[in-house]
């Protein structure tokens, strides 16, 4: 039985003060649930968020790492820096990073491997564009992205990964994939993981849906057999996030 994981992806929202105010207001309603709850916050909010969730089972994640340990990479953040302050999760290869910051499938793989080597849980994002869906290549795209993301990741580490299926056309648009569309893609991801690692391993890997998840569609999506929770953007910044966690 896979434990559901519901992660808020705050993107570039909330200052440290706003972070404290939001977490203080919501933490009692989203902790102590049967699910794993993670807030993936901007780097400068991490320390505040970690302090604010102390004494709860809420986890704090970052939204990116650099794939190298250290060095001349101005403006970047390493996995060691995150681990040292208590961060446990990191979003890898979000479509906004692929789209605006040139991240590639192989770069995603390098970052996933670095996260695992340092003990961070990578939330690896995959998903098709609207054109790709219209061209009928959704399943090919998510299979390819998943295969490359998991290149050279041994099965013991693969089990620790979370995959987020996020159709790009559903992100921030108010258009949600139907539960059948989301299930089809999440199942395809589980199938390809099964081809790589065998079904005993792929059955343990958690696969989230992301893209305009709200309090009104969360329960239908999260009850699908291959959907193990969600990666939630806009709605994770609102009090309603509580309803998504307690779907
Ligand atoms: P959204 O974002 O929920 O605002 O669509 C999801 C995401 O980008 O992870």
JSON list of N, CA and C in Angstrom, two decimals, residues 56-121:
[
{"chain": "A", "resi": 56, "resn": "UNK", "atom": "N", "xyz": [5.61, 18.96, 13.91]},
{"chain": "A", "resi": 56, "resn": "UNK", "atom": "CA", "xyz": [4.57, 18.35, 13.07]},
{"chain": "A", "resi": 56, "resn": "UNK", "atom": "C", "xyz": [5.24, 17.31, 12.16]},
{"chain": "A", "resi": 57, "resn": "UNK", "atom": "N", "xyz": [4.42, 16.58, 11.40]},
{"chain": "A", "resi": 57, "resn": "UNK", "atom": "CA", "xyz": [5.00, 15.62, 10.44]},
{"chain": "A", "resi": 57, "resn": "UNK", "atom": "C", "xyz": [5.08, 16.21, 9.03]},
{"chain": "A", "resi": 58, "resn": "UNK", "atom": "N", "xyz": [4.92, 17.52, 8.92]},
{"chain": "A", "resi": 58, "resn": "UNK", "atom": "CA", "xyz": [5.02, 18.16, 7.60]},
{"chain": "A", "resi": 58, "resn": "UNK", "atom": "C", "xyz": [6.50, 18.24, 7.20]},
{"chain": "A", "resi": 59, "resn": "UNK", "atom": "N", "xyz": [6.76, 17.92, 5.92]},
{"chain": "A", "resi": 59, "resn": "UNK", "atom": "CA", "xyz": [8.14, 17.95, 5.42]},
{"chain": "A", "resi": 59, "resn": "UNK", "atom": "C", "xyz": [8.35, 19.21, 4.56]},
{"chain": "A", "resi": 60, "resn": "UNK", "atom": "N", "xyz": [9.59, 19.61, 4.46]},
{"chain": "A", "resi": 60, "resn": "UNK", "atom": "CA", "xyz": [9.90, 20.79, 3.66]},
{"chain": "A", "resi": 60, "resn": "UNK", "atom": "C", "xyz": [10.81, 20.40, 2.50]},
{"chain": "A", "resi": 61, "resn": "UNK", "atom": "N", "xyz": [10.44, 20.87, 1.32]},
{"chain": "A", "resi": 61, "resn": "UNK", "atom": "CA", "xyz": [11.22, 20.58, 0.12]},
{"chain": "A", "resi": 61, "resn": "UNK", "atom": "C", "xyz": [11.66, 21.85, -0.58]},
{"chain": "A", "resi": 62, "resn": "UNK", "atom": "N", "xyz": [12.70, 21.70, -1.41]},
{"chain": "A", "resi": 62, "resn": "UNK", "atom": "CA", "xyz": [13.14, 22.80, -2.28]},
{"chain": "A", "resi": 62, "resn": "UNK", "atom": "C", "xyz": [12.55, 22.56, -3.67]},
{"chain": "A", "resi": 63, "resn": "UNK", "atom": "N", "xyz": [12.79, 23.49, -4.56]},
{"chain": "A", "resi": 63, "resn": "UNK", "atom": "CA", "xyz": [12.20, 23.40, -5.91]},
{"chain": "A", "resi": 63, "resn": "UNK", "atom": "C", "xyz": [13.22, 23.09, -6.99]},
{"chain": "A", "resi": 64, "resn": "UNK", "atom": "N", "xyz": [14.49, 22.93, -6.58]},
{"chain": "A", "resi": 64, "resn": "UNK", "atom": "CA", "xyz": [15.56, 22.67, -7.55]},
{"chain": "A", "resi": 64, "resn": "UNK", "atom": "C", "xyz": [16.84, 22.42, -6.76]},
{"chain": "A", "resi": 65, "resn": "UNK", "atom": "N", "xyz": [17.81, 21.76, -7.38]},
{"chain": "A", "resi": 65, "resn": "UNK", "atom": "CA", "xyz": [19.19, 21.72, -6.87]},
{"chain": "A", "resi": 65, "resn": "UNK", "atom": "C", "xyz": [20.11, 21.81, -8.08]},
{"chain": "A", "resi": 66, "resn": "UNK", "atom": "N", "xyz": [21.39, 22.04, -7.80]},
{"chain": "A", "resi": 66, "resn": "UNK", "atom": "CA", "xyz": [22.39, 21.89, -8.86]},
{"chain": "A", "resi": 66, "resn": "UNK", "atom": "C", "xyz": [22.93, 20.46, -8.78]},
{"chain": "A", "resi": 67, "resn": "UNK", "atom": "N", "xyz": [23.34, 19.94, -9.93]},
{"chain": "A", "resi": 67, "resn": "UNK", "atom": "CA", "xyz": [23.77, 18.54, -9.96]},
{"chain": "A", "resi": 67, "resn": "UNK", "atom": "C", "xyz": [25.19, 18.32, -9.45]},
{"chain": "A", "resi": 68, "resn": "UNK", "atom": "N", "xyz": [25.98, 19.42, -9.31]},
{"chain": "A", "resi": 68, "resn": "UNK", "atom": "CA", "xyz": [27.35, 19.27, -8.78]},
{"chain": "A", "resi": 68, "resn": "UNK", "atom": "C", "xyz": [27.34, 19.50, -7.27]},
{"chain": "A", "resi": 69, "resn": "UNK", "atom": "N", "xyz": [28.40, 19.02, -6.60]},
{"chain": "A", "resi": 69, "resn": "UNK", "atom": "CA", "xyz": [28.46, 19.17, -5.14]},
{"chain": "A", "resi": 69, "resn": "UNK", "atom": "C", "xyz": [28.73, 20.60, -4.71]},
{"chain": "A", "resi": 70, "resn": "UNK", "atom": "N", "xyz": [29.63, 21.27, -5.43]},
{"chain": "A", "resi": 70, "resn": "UNK", "atom": "CA", "xyz": [30.02, 22.63, -5.06]},
{"chain": "A", "resi": 70, "resn": "UNK", "atom": "C", "xyz": [30.81, 23.22, -6.22]},
{"chain": "A", "resi": 71, "resn": "UNK", "atom": "N", "xyz": [31.14, 24.49, -6.11]},
{"chain": "A", "resi": 71, "resn": "UNK", "atom": "CA", "xyz": [32.04, 25.07, -7.11]},
{"chain": "A", "resi": 71, "resn": "UNK", "atom": "C", "xyz": [31.53, 26.35, -7.71]},
{"chain": "A", "resi": 72, "resn": "UNK", "atom": "N", "xyz": [32.09, 26.67, -8.88]},
{"chain": "A", "resi": 72, "resn": "UNK", "atom": "CA", "xyz": [31.85, 27.96, -9.52]},
{"chain": "A", "resi": 72, "resn": "UNK", "atom": "C", "xyz": [30.55, 27.91, -10.32]},
{"chain": "A", "resi": 73, "resn": "UNK", "atom": "N", "xyz": [29.43, 27.94, -9.61]},
{"chain": "A", "resi": 73, "resn": "UNK", "atom": "CA", "xyz": [28.10, 27.89, -10.24]},
{"chain": "A", "resi": 73, "resn": "UNK", "atom": "C", "xyz": [27.26, 29.00, -9.61]},
{"chain": "A", "resi": 74, "resn": "UNK", "atom": "N", "xyz": [27.58, 30.22, -9.99]},
{"chain": "A", "resi": 74, "resn": "UNK", "atom": "CA", "xyz": [26.96, 31.39, -9.37]},
{"chain": "A", "resi": 74, "resn": "UNK", "atom": "C", "xyz": [25.44, 31.31, -9.39]},
{"chain": "A", "resi": 75, "resn": "UNK", "atom": "N", "xyz": [24.88, 31.53, -8.22]},
{"chain": "A", "resi": 75, "resn": "UNK", "atom": "CA", "xyz": [23.42, 31.56, -8.12]},
{"chain": "A", "resi": 75, "resn": "UNK", "atom": "C", "xyz": [22.79, 30.22, -7.87]},
{"chain": "A", "resi": 76, "resn": "UNK", "atom": "N", "xyz": [23.60, 29.17, -7.76]},
{"chain": "A", "resi": 76, "resn": "UNK", "atom": "CA", "xyz": [23.03, 27.82, -7.60]},
{"chain": "A", "resi": 76, "resn": "UNK", "atom": "C", "xyz": [23.09, 27.35, -6.14]},
{"chain": "A", "resi": 77, "resn": "UNK", "atom": "N", "xyz": [22.36, 26.30, -5.85]},
{"chain": "A", "resi": 77, "resn": "UNK", "atom": "CA", "xyz": [22.24, 25.74, -4.49]},
{"chain": "A", "resi": 77, "resn": "UNK", "atom": "C", "xyz": [22.53, 24.24, -4.58]},
{"chain": "A", "resi": 78, "resn": "UNK", "atom": "N", "xyz": [23.34, 23.74, -3.65]},
{"chain": "A", "resi": 78, "resn": "UNK", "atom": "CA", "xyz": [23.69, 22.31, -3.70]},
{"chain": "A", "resi": 78, "resn": "UNK", "atom": "C", "xyz": [22.79, 21.48, -2.78]},
{"chain": "A", "resi": 79, "resn": "UNK", "atom": "N", "xyz": [22.80, 20.18, -3.03]},
{"chain": "A", "resi": 79, "resn": "UNK", "atom": "CA", "xyz": [22.03, 19.26, -2.19]},
{"chain": "A", "resi": 79, "resn": "UNK", "atom": "C", "xyz": [22.53, 19.29, -0.75]},
{"chain": "A", "resi": 80, "resn": "UNK", "atom": "N", "xyz": [23.87, 19.36, -0.56]},
{"chain": "A", "resi": 80, "resn": "UNK", "atom": "CA", "xyz": [24.40, 19.37, 0.81]},
{"chain": "A", "resi": 80, "resn": "UNK", "atom": "C", "xyz": [23.86, 20.56, 1.61]},
{"chain": "A", "resi": 81, "resn": "UNK", "atom": "N", "xyz": [23.74, 21.70, 0.93]},
{"chain": "A", "resi": 81, "resn": "UNK", "atom": "CA", "xyz": [23.24, 22.89, 1.64]},
{"chain": "A", "resi": 81, "resn": "UNK", "atom": "C", "xyz": [21.82, 22.65, 2.14]},
{"chain": "A", "resi": 82, "resn": "UNK", "atom": "N", "xyz": [21.03, 22.00, 1.32]},
{"chain": "A", "resi": 82, "resn": "UNK", "atom": "CA", "xyz": [19.63, 21.74, 1.69]},
{"chain": "A", "resi": 82, "resn": "UNK", "atom": "C", "xyz": [19.54, 20.71, 2.81]},
{"chain": "A", "resi": 83, "resn": "UNK", "atom": "N", "xyz": [20.32, 19.64, 2.66]},
{"chain": "A", "resi": 83, "resn": "UNK", "atom": "CA", "xyz": [20.27, 18.56, 3.65]},
{"chain": "A", "resi": 83, "resn": "UNK", "atom": "C", "xyz": [20.70, 19.09, 5.02]},
{"chain": "A", "resi": 84, "resn": "UNK", "atom": "N", "xyz": [21.75, 19.92, 5.03]},
{"chain": "A", "resi": 84, "resn": "UNK", "atom": "CA", "xyz": [22.27, 20.40, 6.31]},
{"chain": "A", "resi": 84, "resn": "UNK", "atom": "C", "xyz": [21.22, 21.17, 7.11]},
{"chain": "A", "resi": 85, "resn": "UNK", "atom": "N", "xyz": [20.32, 21.88, 6.43]},
{"chain": "A", "resi": 85, "resn": "UNK", "atom": "CA", "xyz": [19.33, 22.65, 7.21]},
{"chain": "A", "resi": 85, "resn": "UNK", "atom": "C", "xyz": [18.05, 21.85, 7.48]},
{"chain": "A", "resi": 86, "resn": "UNK", "atom": "N", "xyz": [17.96, 20.62, 6.93]},
{"chain": "A", "resi": 86, "resn": "UNK", "atom": "CA", "xyz": [16.80, 19.78, 7.27]},
{"chain": "A", "resi": 86, "resn": "UNK", "atom": "C", "xyz": [15.79, 19.59, 6.16]},
{"chain": "A", "resi": 87, "resn": "UNK", "atom": "N", "xyz": [16.13, 20.03, 4.94]},
{"chain": "A", "resi": 87, "resn": "UNK", "atom": "CA", "xyz": [15.23, 19.80, 3.80]},
{"chain": "A", "resi": 87, "resn": "UNK", "atom": "C", "xyz": [15.26, 18.30, 3.45]},
{"chain": "A", "resi": 88, "resn": "UNK", "atom": "N", "xyz": [14.11, 17.75, 3.10]},
{"chain": "A", "resi": 88, "resn": "UNK", "atom": "CA", "xyz": [14.05, 16.31, 2.81]},
{"chain": "A", "resi": 88, "resn": "UNK", "atom": "C", "xyz": [13.65, 15.98, 1.37]},
{"chain": "A", "resi": 89, "resn": "UNK", "atom": "N", "xyz": [13.01, 16.92, 0.69]},
{"chain": "A", "resi": 89, "resn": "UNK", "atom": "CA", "xyz": [12.49, 16.64, -0.66]},
{"chain": "A", "resi": 89, "resn": "UNK", "atom": "C", "xyz": [12.96, 17.74, -1.62]},
{"chain": "A", "resi": 90, "resn": "UNK", "atom": "N", "xyz": [12.96, 17.42, -2.90]},
{"chain": "A", "resi": 90, "resn": "UNK", "atom": "CA", "xyz": [13.27, 18.46, -3.90]},
{"chain": "A", "resi": 90, "resn": "UNK", "atom": "C", "xyz": [12.53, 18.15, -5.20]},
{"chain": "A", "resi": 91, "resn": "UNK", "atom": "N", "xyz": [11.91, 19.18, -5.75]},
{"chain": "A", "resi": 91, "resn": "UNK", "atom": "CA", "xyz": [11.26, 19.05, -7.06]},
{"chain": "A", "resi": 91, "resn": "UNK", "atom": "C", "xyz": [12.34, 19.08, -8.12]},
{"chain": "A", "resi": 92, "resn": "UNK", "atom": "N", "xyz": [12.29, 18.13, -9.04]},
{"chain": "A", "resi": 92, "resn": "UNK", "atom": "CA", "xyz": [13.31, 18.04, -10.10]},
{"chain": "A", "resi": 92, "resn": "UNK", "atom": "C", "xyz": [12.61, 18.09, -11.46]},
{"chain": "A", "resi": 93, "resn": "UNK", "atom": "N", "xyz": [13.12, 18.96, -12.33]},
{"chain": "A", "resi": 93, "resn": "UNK", "atom": "CA", "xyz": [12.65, 18.95, -13.72]},
{"chain": "A", "resi": 93, "resn": "UNK", "atom": "C", "xyz": [11.22, 19.41, -13.91]},
{"chain": "A", "resi": 94, "resn": "UNK", "atom": "N", "xyz": [10.78, 20.36, -13.06]},
{"chain": "A", "resi": 94, "resn": "UNK", "atom": "CA", "xyz": [9.44, 20.92, -13.28]},
{"chain": "A", "resi": 94, "resn": "UNK", "atom": "C", "xyz": [9.38, 21.52, -14.69]},
{"chain": "A", "resi": 95, "resn": "UNK", "atom": "N", "xyz": [8.22, 21.46, -15.32]},
{"chain": "A", "resi": 95, "resn": "UNK", "atom": "CA", "xyz": [8.13, 21.93, -16.71]},
{"chain": "A", "resi": 95, "resn": "UNK", "atom": "C", "xyz": [8.51, 23.40, -16.84]},
{"chain": "A", "resi": 96, "resn": "UNK", "atom": "N", "xyz": [8.29, 24.19, -15.77]},
{"chain": "A", "resi": 96, "resn": "UNK", "atom": "CA", "xyz": [8.71, 25.60, -15.87]},
{"chain": "A", "resi": 96, "resn": "UNK", "atom": "C", "xyz": [10.23, 25.70, -15.92]},
{"chain": "A", "resi": 97, "resn": "UNK", "atom": "N", "xyz": [10.92, 24.80, -15.26]},
{"chain": "A", "resi": 97, "resn": "UNK", "atom": "CA", "xyz": [12.39, 24.80, -15.34]},
{"chain": "A", "resi": 97, "resn": "UNK", "atom": "C", "xyz": [12.85, 24.28, -16.70]},
{"chain": "A", "resi": 98, "resn": "UNK", "atom": "N", "xyz": [12.14, 23.31, -17.22]},
{"chain": "A", "resi": 98, "resn": "UNK", "atom": "CA", "xyz": [12.50, 22.82, -18.55]},
{"chain": "A", "resi": 98, "resn": "UNK", "atom": "C", "xyz": [12.27, 23.92, -19.58]},
{"chain": "A", "resi": 99, "resn": "UNK", "atom": "N", "xyz": [11.12, 24.63, -19.44]},
{"chain": "A", "resi": 99, "resn": "UNK", "atom": "CA", "xyz": [10.70, 25.62, -20.43]},
{"chain": "A", "resi": 99, "resn": "UNK", "atom": "C", "xyz": [11.50, 26.92, -20.35]},
{"chain": "A", "resi": 100, "resn": "UNK", "atom": "N", "xyz": [11.68, 27.45, -19.13]},
{"chain": "A", "resi": 100, "resn": "UNK", "atom": "CA", "xyz": [12.31, 28.79, -19.00]},
{"chain": "A", "resi": 100, "resn": "UNK", "atom": "C", "xyz": [13.79, 28.72, -18.68]},
{"chain": "A", "resi": 101, "resn": "UNK", "atom": "N", "xyz": [14.28, 27.59, -18.19]},
{"chain": "A", "resi": 101, "resn": "UNK", "atom": "CA", "xyz": [15.67, 27.53, -17.76]},
{"chain": "A", "resi": 101, "resn": "UNK", "atom": "C", "xyz": [16.44, 26.43, -18.47]},
{"chain": "A", "resi": 102, "resn": "UNK", "atom": "N", "xyz": [15.89, 25.94, -19.55]},
{"chain": "A", "resi": 102, "resn": "UNK", "atom": "CA", "xyz": [16.63, 25.04, -20.43]},
{"chain": "A", "resi": 102, "resn": "UNK", "atom": "C", "xyz": [16.98, 23.69, -19.83]},
{"chain": "A", "resi": 103, "resn": "UNK", "atom": "N", "xyz": [16.23, 23.22, -18.85]},
{"chain": "A", "resi": 103, "resn": "UNK", "atom": "CA", "xyz": [16.58, 21.91, -18.27]},
{"chain": "A", "resi": 103, "resn": "UNK", "atom": "C", "xyz": [16.21, 20.78, -19.24]},
{"chain": "A", "resi": 104, "resn": "UNK", "atom": "N", "xyz": [17.10, 19.81, -19.29]},
{"chain": "A", "resi": 104, "resn": "UNK", "atom": "CA", "xyz": [16.93, 18.71, -20.24]},
{"chain": "A", "resi": 104, "resn": "UNK", "atom": "C", "xyz": [16.64, 17.40, -19.49]},
{"chain": "A", "resi": 105, "resn": "UNK", "atom": "N", "xyz": [16.23, 16.40, -20.24]},
{"chain": "A", "resi": 105, "resn": "UNK", "atom": "CA", "xyz": [15.96, 15.10, -19.63]},
{"chain": "A", "resi": 105, "resn": "UNK", "atom": "C", "xyz": [17.22, 14.55, -18.94]},
{"chain": "A", "resi": 106, "resn": "UNK", "atom": "N", "xyz": [18.38, 14.71, -19.58]},
{"chain": "A", "resi": 106, "resn": "UNK", "atom": "CA", "xyz": [19.61, 14.19, -18.97]},
{"chain": "A", "resi": 106, "resn": "UNK", "atom": "C", "xyz": [20.01, 15.00, -17.75]},
{"chain": "A", "resi": 107, "resn": "UNK", "atom": "N", "xyz": [19.74, 16.31, -17.79]},
{"chain": "A", "resi": 107, "resn": "UNK", "atom": "CA", "xyz": [19.99, 17.15, -16.61]},
{"chain": "A", "resi": 107, "resn": "UNK", "atom": "C", "xyz": [19.10, 16.72, -15.45]},
{"chain": "A", "resi": 108, "resn": "UNK", "atom": "N", "xyz": [17.87, 16.39, -15.77]},
{"chain": "A", "resi": 108, "resn": "UNK", "atom": "CA", "xyz": [16.93, 15.91, -14.74]},
{"chain": "A", "resi": 108, "resn": "UNK", "atom": "C", "xyz": [17.47, 14.62, -14.12]},
{"chain": "A", "resi": 109, "resn": "UNK", "atom": "N", "xyz": [17.98, 13.74, -14.95]},
{"chain": "A", "resi": 109, "resn": "UNK", "atom": "CA", "xyz": [18.56, 12.49, -14.47]},
{"chain": "A", "resi": 109, "resn": "UNK", "atom": "C", "xyz": [19.75, 12.77, -13.53]},
{"chain": "A", "resi": 110, "resn": "UNK", "atom": "N", "xyz": [20.61, 13.71, -13.93]},
{"chain": "A", "resi": 110, "resn": "UNK", "atom": "CA", "xyz": [21.79, 14.03, -13.10]},
{"chain": "A", "resi": 110, "resn": "UNK", "atom": "C", "xyz": [21.33, 14.59, -11.75]},
{"chain": "A", "resi": 111, "resn": "UNK", "atom": "N", "xyz": [20.32, 15.45, -11.77]},
{"chain": "A", "resi": 111, "resn": "UNK", "atom": "CA", "xyz": [19.84, 16.04, -10.52]},
{"chain": "A", "resi": 111, "resn": "UNK", "atom": "C", "xyz": [19.13, 14.99, -9.65]},
{"chain": "A", "resi": 112, "resn": "UNK", "atom": "N", "xyz": [18.41, 14.10, -10.27]},
{"chain": "A", "resi": 112, "resn": "UNK", "atom": "CA", "xyz": [17.74, 13.04, -9.50]},
{"chain": "A", "resi": 112, "resn": "UNK", "atom": "C", "xyz": [18.79, 12.16, -8.81]},
{"chain": "A", "resi": 113, "resn": "UNK", "atom": "N", "xyz": [19.86, 11.82, -9.56]},
{"chain": "A", "resi": 113, "resn": "UNK", "atom": "CA", "xyz": [20.91, 10.97, -8.97]},
{"chain": "A", "resi": 113, "resn": "UNK", "atom": "C", "xyz": [21.60, 11.70, -7.82]},
{"chain": "A", "resi": 114, "resn": "UNK", "atom": "N", "xyz": [21.86, 12.99, -8.00]},
{"chain": "A", "resi": 114, "resn": "UNK", "atom": "CA", "xyz": [22.51, 13.75, -6.92]},
{"chain": "A", "resi": 114, "resn": "UNK", "atom": "C", "xyz": [21.61, 13.82, -5.70]},
{"chain": "A", "resi": 115, "resn": "UNK", "atom": "N", "xyz": [20.33, 14.06, -5.89]},
{"chain": "A", "resi": 115, "resn": "UNK", "atom": "CA", "xyz": [19.39, 14.11, -4.75]},
{"chain": "A", "resi": 115, "resn": "UNK", "atom": "C", "xyz": [19.45, 12.81, -3.97]},
{"chain": "A", "resi": 116, "resn": "UNK", "atom": "N", "xyz": [19.38, 11.70, -4.70]},
{"chain": "A", "resi": 116, "resn": "UNK", "atom": "CA", "xyz": [19.37, 10.39, -4.05]},
{"chain": "A", "resi": 116, "resn": "UNK", "atom": "C", "xyz": [20.69, 10.13, -3.31]},
{"chain": "A", "resi": 117, "resn": "UNK", "atom": "N", "xyz": [21.79, 10.52, -3.94]},
{"chain": "A", "resi": 117, "resn": "UNK", "atom": "CA", "xyz": [23.10, 10.30, -3.30]},
{"chain": "A", "resi": 117, "resn": "UNK", "atom": "C", "xyz": [23.20, 11.07, -1.99]},
{"chain": "A", "resi": 118, "resn": "UNK", "atom": "N", "xyz": [22.48, 12.17, -1.90]},
{"chain": "A", "resi": 118, "resn": "UNK", "atom": "CA", "xyz": [22.55, 12.99, -0.69]},
{"chain": "A", "resi": 118, "resn": "UNK", "atom": "C", "xyz": [21.40, 12.74, 0.27]},
{"chain": "A", "resi": 119, "resn": "UNK", "atom": "N", "xyz": [20.53, 11.82, -0.08]},
{"chain": "A", "resi": 119, "resn": "UNK", "atom": "CA", "xyz": [19.43, 11.47, 0.83]},
{"chain": "A", "resi": 119, "resn": "UNK", "atom": "C", "xyz": [18.18, 12.32, 0.69]},
{"chain": "A", "resi": 120, "resn": "UNK", "atom": "N", "xyz": [18.11, 13.11, -0.39]},
{"chain": "A", "resi": 120, "resn": "UNK", "atom": "CA", "xyz": [16.88, 13.88, -0.65]},
{"chain": "A", "resi": 120, "resn": "UNK", "atom": "C", "xyz": [15.93, 13.05, -1.50]},
{"chain": "A", "resi": 121, "resn": "UNK", "atom": "N", "xyz": [14.65, 13.18, -1.26]},
{"chain": "A", "resi": 121, "resn": "UNK", "atom": "CA", "xyz": [13.65, 12.51, -2.11]},
{"chain": "A", "resi": 121, "resn": "UNK", "atom": "C", "xyz": [13.37, 13.39, -3.32]}
]
